[in-house]
mmCIF file of C-alpha atoms in Angstrom:
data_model
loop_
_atom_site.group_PDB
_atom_site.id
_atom_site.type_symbol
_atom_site.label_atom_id
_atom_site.label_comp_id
_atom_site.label_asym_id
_atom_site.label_seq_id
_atom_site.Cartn_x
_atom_site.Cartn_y
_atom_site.Cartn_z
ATOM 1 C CA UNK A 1 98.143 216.038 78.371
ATOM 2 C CA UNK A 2 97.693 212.430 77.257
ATOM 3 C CA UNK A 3 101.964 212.592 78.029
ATOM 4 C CA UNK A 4 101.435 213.473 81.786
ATOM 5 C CA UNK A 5 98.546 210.962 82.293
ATOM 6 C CA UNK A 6 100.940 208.085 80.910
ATOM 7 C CA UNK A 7 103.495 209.423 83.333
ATOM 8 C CA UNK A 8 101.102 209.558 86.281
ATOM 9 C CA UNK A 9 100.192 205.898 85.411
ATOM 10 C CA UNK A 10 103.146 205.031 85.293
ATOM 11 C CA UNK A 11 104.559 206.626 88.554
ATOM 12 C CA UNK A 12 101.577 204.926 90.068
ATOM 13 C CA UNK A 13 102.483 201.542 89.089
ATOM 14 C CA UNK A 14 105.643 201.694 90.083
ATOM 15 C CA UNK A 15 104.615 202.651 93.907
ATOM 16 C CA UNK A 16 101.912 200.046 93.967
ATOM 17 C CA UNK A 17 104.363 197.400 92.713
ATOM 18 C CA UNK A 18 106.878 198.680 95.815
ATOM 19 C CA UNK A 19 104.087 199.200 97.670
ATOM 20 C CA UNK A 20 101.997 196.255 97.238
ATOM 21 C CA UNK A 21 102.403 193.541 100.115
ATOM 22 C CA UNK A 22 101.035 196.944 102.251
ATOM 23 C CA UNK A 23 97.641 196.055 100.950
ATOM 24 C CA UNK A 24 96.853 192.949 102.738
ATOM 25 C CA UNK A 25 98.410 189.960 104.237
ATOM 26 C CA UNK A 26 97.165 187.776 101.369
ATOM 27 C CA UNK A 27 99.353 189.672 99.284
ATOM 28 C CA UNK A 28 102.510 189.369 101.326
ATOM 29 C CA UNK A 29 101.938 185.406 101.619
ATOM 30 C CA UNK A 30 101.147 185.176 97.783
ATOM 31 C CA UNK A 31 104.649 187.072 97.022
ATOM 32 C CA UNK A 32 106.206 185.001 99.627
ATOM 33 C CA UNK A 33 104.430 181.308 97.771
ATOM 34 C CA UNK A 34 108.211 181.114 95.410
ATOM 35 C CA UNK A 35 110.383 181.369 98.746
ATOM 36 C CA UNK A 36 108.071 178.585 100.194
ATOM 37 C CA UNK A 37 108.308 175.927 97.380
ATOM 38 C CA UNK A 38 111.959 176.589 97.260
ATOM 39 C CA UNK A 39 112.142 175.702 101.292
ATOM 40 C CA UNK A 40 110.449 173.045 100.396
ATOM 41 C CA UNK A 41 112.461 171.638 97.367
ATOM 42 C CA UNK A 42 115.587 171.833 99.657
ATOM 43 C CA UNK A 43 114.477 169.548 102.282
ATOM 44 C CA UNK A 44 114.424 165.465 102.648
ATOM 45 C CA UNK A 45 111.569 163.813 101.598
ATOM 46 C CA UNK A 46 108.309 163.446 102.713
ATOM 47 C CA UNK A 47 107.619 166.493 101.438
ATOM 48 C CA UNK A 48 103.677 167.282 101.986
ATOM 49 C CA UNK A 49 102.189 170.365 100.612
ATOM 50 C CA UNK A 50 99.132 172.071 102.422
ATOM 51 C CA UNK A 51 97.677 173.703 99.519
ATOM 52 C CA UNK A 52 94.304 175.630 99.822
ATOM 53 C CA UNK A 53 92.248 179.064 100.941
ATOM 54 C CA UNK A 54 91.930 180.634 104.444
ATOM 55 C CA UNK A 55 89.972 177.353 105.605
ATOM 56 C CA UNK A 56 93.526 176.009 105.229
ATOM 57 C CA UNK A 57 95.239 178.201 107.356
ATOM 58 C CA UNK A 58 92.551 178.437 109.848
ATOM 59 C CA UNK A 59 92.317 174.603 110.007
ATOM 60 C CA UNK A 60 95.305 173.094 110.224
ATOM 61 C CA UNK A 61 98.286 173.289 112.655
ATOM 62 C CA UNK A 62 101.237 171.603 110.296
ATOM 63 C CA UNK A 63 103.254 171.088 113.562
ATOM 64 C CA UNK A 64 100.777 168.760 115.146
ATOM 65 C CA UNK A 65 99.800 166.947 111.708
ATOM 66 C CA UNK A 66 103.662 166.278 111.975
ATOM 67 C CA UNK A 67 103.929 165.360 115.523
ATOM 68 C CA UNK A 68 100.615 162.975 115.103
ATOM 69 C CA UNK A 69 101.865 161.139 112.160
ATOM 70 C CA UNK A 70 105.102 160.890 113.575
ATOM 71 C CA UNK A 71 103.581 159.035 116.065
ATOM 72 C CA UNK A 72 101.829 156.639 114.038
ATOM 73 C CA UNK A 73 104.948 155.489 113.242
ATOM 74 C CA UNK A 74 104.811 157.019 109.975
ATOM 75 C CA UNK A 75 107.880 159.136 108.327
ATOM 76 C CA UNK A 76 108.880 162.204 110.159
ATOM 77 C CA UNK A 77 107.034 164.480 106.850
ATOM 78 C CA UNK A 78 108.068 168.234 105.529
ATOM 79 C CA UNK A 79 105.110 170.015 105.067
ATOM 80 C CA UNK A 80 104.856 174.033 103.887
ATOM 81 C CA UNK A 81 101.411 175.843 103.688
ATOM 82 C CA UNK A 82 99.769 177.673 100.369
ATOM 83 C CA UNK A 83 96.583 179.158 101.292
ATOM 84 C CA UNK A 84 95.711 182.497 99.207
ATOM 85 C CA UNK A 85 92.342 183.960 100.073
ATOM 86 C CA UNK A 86 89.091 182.972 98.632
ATOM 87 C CA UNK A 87 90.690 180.908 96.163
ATOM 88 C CA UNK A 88 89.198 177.517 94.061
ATOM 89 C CA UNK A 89 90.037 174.739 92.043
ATOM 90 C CA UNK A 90 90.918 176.843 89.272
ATOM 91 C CA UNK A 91 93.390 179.258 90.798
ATOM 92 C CA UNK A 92 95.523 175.670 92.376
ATOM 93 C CA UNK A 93 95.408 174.582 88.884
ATOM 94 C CA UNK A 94 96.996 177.904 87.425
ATOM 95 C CA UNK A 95 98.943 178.796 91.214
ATOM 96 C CA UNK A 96 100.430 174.721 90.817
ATOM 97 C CA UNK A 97 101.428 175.137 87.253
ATOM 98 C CA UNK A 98 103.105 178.701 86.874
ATOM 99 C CA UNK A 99 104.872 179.197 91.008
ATOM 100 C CA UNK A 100 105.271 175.132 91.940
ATOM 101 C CA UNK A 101 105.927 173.279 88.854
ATOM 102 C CA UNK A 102 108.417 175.179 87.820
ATOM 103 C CA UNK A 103 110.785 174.880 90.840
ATOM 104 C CA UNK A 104 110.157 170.938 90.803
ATOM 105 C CA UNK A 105 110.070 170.433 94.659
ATOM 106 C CA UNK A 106 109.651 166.711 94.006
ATOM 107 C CA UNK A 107 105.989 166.501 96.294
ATOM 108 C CA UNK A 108 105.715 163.132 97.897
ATOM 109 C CA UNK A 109 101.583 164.095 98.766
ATOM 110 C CA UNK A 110 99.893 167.411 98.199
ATOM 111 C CA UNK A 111 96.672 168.026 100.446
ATOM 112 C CA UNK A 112 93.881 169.873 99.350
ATOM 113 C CA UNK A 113 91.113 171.093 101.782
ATOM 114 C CA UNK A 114 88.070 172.474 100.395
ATOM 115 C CA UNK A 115 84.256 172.693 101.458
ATOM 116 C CA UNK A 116 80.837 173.799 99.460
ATOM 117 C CA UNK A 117 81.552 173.806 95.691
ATOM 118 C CA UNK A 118 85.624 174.551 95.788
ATOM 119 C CA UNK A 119 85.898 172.049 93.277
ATOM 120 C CA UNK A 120 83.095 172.552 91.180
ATOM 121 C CA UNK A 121 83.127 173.883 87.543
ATOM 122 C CA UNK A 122 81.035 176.304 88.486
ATOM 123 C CA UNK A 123 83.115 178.615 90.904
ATOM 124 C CA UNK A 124 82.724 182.387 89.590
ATOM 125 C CA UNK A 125 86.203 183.551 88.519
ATOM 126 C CA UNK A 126 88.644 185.686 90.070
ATOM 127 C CA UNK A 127 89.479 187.138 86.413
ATOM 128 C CA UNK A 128 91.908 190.353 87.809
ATOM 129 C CA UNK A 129 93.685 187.995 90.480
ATOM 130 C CA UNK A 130 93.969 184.750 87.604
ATOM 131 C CA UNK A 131 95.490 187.221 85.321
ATOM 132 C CA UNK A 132 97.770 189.389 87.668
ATOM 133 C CA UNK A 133 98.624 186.919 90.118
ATOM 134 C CA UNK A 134 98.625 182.934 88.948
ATOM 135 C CA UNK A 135 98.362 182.322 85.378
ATOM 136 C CA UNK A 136 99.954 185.525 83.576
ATOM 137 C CA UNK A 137 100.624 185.875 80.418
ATOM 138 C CA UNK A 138 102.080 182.533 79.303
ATOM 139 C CA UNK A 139 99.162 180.390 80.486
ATOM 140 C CA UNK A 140 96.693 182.910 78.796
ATOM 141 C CA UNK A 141 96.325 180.566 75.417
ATOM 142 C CA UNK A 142 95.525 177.596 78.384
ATOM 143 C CA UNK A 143 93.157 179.817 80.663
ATOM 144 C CA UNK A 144 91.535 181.583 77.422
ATOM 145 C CA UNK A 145 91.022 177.884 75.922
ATOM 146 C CA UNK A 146 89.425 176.528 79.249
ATOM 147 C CA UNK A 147 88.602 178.876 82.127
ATOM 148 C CA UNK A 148 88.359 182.342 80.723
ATOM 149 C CA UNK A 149 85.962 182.405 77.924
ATOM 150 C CA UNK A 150 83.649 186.006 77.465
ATOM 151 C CA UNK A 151 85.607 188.564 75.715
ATOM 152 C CA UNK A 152 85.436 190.734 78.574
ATOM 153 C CA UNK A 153 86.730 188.143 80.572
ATOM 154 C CA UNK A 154 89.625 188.001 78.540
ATOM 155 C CA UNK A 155 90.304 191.620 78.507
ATOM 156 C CA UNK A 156 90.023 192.220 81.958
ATOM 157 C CA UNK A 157 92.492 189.074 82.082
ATOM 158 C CA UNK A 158 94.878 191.188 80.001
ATOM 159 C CA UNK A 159 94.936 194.299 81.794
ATOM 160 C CA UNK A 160 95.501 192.702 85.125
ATOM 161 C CA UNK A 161 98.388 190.406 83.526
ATOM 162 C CA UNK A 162 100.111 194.028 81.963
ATOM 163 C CA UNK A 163 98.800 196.108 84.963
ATOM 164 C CA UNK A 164 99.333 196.304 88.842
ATOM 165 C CA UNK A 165 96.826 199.348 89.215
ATOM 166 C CA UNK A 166 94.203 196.901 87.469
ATOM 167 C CA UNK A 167 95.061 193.758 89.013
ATOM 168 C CA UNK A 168 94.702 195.152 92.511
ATOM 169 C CA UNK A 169 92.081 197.387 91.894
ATOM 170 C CA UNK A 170 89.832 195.974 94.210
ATOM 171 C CA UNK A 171 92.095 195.452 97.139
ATOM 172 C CA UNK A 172 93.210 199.238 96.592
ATOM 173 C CA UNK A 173 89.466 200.485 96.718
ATOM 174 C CA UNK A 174 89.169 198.055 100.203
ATOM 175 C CA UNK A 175 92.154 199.827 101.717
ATOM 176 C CA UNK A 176 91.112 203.210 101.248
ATOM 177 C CA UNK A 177 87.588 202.501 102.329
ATOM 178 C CA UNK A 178 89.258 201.103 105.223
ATOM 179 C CA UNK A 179 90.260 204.430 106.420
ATOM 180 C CA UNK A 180 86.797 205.746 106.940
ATOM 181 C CA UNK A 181 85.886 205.046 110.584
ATOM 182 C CA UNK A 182 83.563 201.885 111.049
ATOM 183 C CA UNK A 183 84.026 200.607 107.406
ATOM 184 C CA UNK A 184 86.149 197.097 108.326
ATOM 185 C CA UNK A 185 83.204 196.503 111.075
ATOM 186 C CA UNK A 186 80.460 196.548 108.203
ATOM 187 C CA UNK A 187 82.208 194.993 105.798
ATOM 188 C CA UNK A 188 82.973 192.012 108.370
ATOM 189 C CA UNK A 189 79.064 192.175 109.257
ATOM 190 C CA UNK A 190 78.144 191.819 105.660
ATOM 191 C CA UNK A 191 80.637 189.214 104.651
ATOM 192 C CA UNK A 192 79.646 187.097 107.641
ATOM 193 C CA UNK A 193 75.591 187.713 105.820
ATOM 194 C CA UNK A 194 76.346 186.716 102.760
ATOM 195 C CA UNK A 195 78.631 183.654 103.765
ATOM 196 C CA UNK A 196 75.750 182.721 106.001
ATOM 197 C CA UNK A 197 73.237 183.218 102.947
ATOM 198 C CA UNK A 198 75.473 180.905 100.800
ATOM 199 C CA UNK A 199 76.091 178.312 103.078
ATOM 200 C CA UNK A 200 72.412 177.963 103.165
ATOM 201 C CA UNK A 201 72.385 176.704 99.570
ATOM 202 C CA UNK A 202 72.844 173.422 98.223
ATOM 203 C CA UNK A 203 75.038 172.183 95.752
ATOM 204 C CA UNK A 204 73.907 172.652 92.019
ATOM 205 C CA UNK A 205 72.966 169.274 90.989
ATOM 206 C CA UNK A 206 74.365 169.912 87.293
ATOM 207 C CA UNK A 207 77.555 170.886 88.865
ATOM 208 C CA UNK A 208 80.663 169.340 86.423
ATOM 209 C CA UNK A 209 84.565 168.587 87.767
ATOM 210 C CA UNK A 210 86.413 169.326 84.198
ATOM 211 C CA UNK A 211 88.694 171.591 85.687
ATOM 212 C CA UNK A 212 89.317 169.656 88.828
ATOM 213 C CA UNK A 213 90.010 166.626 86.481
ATOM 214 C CA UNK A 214 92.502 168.744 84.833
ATOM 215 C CA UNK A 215 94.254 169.741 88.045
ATOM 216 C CA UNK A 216 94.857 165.900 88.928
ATOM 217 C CA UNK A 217 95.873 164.802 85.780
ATOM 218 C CA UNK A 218 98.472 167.748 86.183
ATOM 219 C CA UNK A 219 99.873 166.820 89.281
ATOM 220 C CA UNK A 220 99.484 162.901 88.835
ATOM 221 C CA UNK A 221 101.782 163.297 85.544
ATOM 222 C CA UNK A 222 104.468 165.306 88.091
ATOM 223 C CA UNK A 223 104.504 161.466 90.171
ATOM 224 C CA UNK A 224 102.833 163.266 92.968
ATOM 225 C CA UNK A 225 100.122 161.658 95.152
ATOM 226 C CA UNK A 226 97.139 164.268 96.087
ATOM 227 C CA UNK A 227 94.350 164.195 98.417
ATOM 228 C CA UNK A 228 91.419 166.036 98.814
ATOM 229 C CA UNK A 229 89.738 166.747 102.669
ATOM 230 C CA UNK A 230 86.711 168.115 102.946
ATOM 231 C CA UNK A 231 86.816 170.394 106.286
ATOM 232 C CA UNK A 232 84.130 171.122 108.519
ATOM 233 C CA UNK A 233 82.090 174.493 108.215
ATOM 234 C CA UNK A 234 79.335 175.233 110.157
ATOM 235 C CA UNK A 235 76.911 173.717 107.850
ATOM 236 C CA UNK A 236 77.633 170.067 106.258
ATOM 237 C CA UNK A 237 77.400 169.635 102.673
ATOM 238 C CA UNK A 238 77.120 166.507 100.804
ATOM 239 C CA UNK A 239 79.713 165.342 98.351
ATOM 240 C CA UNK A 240 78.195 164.857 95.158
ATOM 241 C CA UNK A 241 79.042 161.118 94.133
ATOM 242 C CA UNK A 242 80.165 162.721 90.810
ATOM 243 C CA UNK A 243 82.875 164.368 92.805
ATOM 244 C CA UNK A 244 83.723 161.599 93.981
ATOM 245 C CA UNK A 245 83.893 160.004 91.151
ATOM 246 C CA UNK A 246 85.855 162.493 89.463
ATOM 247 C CA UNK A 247 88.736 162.110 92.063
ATOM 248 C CA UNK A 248 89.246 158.591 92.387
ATOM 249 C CA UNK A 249 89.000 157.714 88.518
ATOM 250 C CA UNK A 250 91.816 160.528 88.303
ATOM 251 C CA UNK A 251 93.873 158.650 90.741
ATOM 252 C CA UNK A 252 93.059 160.784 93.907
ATOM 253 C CA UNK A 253 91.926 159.990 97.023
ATOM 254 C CA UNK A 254 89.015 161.758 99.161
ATOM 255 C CA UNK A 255 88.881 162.258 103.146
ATOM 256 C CA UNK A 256 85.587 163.013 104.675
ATOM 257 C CA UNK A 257 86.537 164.812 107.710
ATOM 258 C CA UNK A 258 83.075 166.771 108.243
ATOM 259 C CA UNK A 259 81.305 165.618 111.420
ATOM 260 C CA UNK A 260 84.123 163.662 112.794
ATOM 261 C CA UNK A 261 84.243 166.265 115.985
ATOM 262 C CA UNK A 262 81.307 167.783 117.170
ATOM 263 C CA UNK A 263 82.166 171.142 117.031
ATOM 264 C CA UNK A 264 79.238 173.837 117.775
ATOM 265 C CA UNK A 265 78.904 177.354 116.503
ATOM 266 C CA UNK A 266 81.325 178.635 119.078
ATOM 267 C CA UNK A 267 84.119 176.565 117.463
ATOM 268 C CA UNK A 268 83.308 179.066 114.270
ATOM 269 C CA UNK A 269 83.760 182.486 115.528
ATOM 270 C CA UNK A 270 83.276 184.317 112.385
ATOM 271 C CA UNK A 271 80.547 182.081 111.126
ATOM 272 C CA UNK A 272 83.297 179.985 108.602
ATOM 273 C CA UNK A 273 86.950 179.456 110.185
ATOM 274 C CA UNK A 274 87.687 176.993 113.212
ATOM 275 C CA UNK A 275 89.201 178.847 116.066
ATOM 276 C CA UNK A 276 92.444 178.278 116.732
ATOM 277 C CA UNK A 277 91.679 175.610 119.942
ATOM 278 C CA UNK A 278 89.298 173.946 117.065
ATOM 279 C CA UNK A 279 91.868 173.899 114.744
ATOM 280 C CA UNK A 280 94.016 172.194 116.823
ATOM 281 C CA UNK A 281 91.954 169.311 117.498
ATOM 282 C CA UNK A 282 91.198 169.209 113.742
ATOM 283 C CA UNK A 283 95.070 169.036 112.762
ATOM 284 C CA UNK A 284 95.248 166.234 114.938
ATOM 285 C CA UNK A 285 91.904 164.382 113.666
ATOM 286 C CA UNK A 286 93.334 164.802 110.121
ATOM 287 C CA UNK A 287 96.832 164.026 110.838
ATOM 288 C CA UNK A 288 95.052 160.377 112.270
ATOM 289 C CA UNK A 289 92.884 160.104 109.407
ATOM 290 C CA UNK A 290 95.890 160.278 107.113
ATOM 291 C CA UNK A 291 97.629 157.811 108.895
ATOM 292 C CA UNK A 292 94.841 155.634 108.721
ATOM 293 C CA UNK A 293 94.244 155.967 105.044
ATOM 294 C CA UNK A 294 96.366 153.503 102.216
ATOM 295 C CA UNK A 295 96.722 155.727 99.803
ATOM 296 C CA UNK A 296 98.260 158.386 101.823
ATOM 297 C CA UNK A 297 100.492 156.183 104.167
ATOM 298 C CA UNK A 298 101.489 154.506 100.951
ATOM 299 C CA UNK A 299 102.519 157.784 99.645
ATOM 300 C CA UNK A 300 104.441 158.807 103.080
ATOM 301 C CA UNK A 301 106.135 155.815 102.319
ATOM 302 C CA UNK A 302 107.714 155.550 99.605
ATOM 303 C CA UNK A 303 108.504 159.431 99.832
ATOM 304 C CA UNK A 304 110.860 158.305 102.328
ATOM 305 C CA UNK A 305 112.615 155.570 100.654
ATOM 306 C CA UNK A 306 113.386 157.546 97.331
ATOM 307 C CA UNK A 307 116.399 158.707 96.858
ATOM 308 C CA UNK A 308 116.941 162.191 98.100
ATOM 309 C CA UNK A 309 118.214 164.724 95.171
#
């Protein structure tokens, strides 16, 4: 008996690993994130990495932040786009250190877009996608020492870095509800709810940036320059001057971009993303605001003047 289950599991595990980039396009792009980096790593400098969530990939048109800088008489730049879903500060740290540093693409700027608490401390954990999907196995003394701390945590952590079925657990439950007629609707209904509901809330005052501290220190030390832009949502949020404290003593730079265009509710169609007219006028708005900013044009710069390898 306990010999047929084991052979079940394992007959399941192997499908779902075949059968995996079926469950969602945030799969697919997170199996295709080793492909990218190595695109990246073969092309001339600039090299500028878009590196975020879906407000990334909703937000900005890489094309036009090209085209825009290029224009600003600025160095025709490289960029490629990392955006898993619902992701934080945590899962860059841990997505930066086990699919990007590895591969050394030799980033000239890496931009960040974030909004709400993205880069807080305080960001509940993804423990099943950390474990099956970014950190793994042989950041687990790193993640257990700093990020992953209950003991259930750290089993759950386990079983999703040894096991598919685990790891994806959740995404398998959302496909198969997905087959009962009207499901996707409400679940859109309620997400859009409970996104509203949050948005409503302020920043925690006691919010801390230790693991956002870490993540610059990690790709300072790689000679990489690294940005951070807050996008616009629906709702503004302040930056906490702690925040902004944290980035520019690490050796980061901040850009403000909420407010600059005053987009309305229709320019948010679910209640969270930019449409895709929106986002176009935001690529170009951020593509100017780079150019505008030392740091960044600085960093433009000299990608272009180093030796290519």
């Amino acid at each position: 008996m306990i010999a047929a289950v084991l052979l079940l599991l394992a007959a399941v595990e192997f499908c779902l690993y075949l059968g995996e980039p079926w469950l969602s396009a945030d799969v697919r792009h997170i199996r295709q994130i080793p492909r990218i980096v190595e695109d990246l790593r073969t092309v001339g400098p600039p090299r500028v990495l878009f590196l975020g969530n879906s407000l990334t990939r909703a937000s900005i048109r890489p094309d036009l932040v090209v085209d825009t800088l290029a224009s600003a008489n600025l160095p025709k730049i490289n960029p490629a786009m990392i955006f898993p879903d619902d992701t934080t500060i945590v899962d860059w740290h841990y997505l930066y250190r086990n699919l990007i540093q590895p591969k050394n693409p030799q980033l000239n700027l890496v931009v960040i877009s974030f909004a709400y608490g993205h880069l807080d401390d305080h960001q509940p954990l993804n423990v099943e996608r950390l474990g099956g999907e970014f950190a793994g196995l042989s950041s687990a003394p790193e993640a257990f020492a700093h990020d992953v701390l209950s003991p259930n945590d750290r089993i759950e952590y386990l079983l999703s870095c040894a096991f598919r079925l685990w790891a994806d657990r959740v995404r398998v439950q959302t496909r198969v509800l997905a087959l009962i007629p009207g499901y996707t609707t409400l679940a859109q209904v309620i997400n859009r709810t409970l996104r509203g509901q949050s948005q409503r809330d302020l920043p925690d005052p006691s919010a801390t940036y230790h693991r956002l501290a870490r993540f610059i220190e990690m790709v300072v030390e790689d000679d990489n320059k690294l940005v951070f832009v807050a996008v616009p949502v629906p709702r503004r949020y302040p930056l906490p001057q702690e925040l902004r404290d944290t980035i520019r003593n690490a050796g980061a730079e901040l850009i403000d971009l909420q407010g600059v265009i005053p987009f309305t509710s229709a320019d948010f169609p679910d209640g969270y993303h930019l449409s895709a007219p929106a986002a176009q006028q935001f690529s170009k708005v951020l593509a100017r605001a780079m150019a505008d900013n030392d740091y960044v044009r600085s960093a433009l710069d000299q990608g272009a003047t180093k030796p290519y390898k």
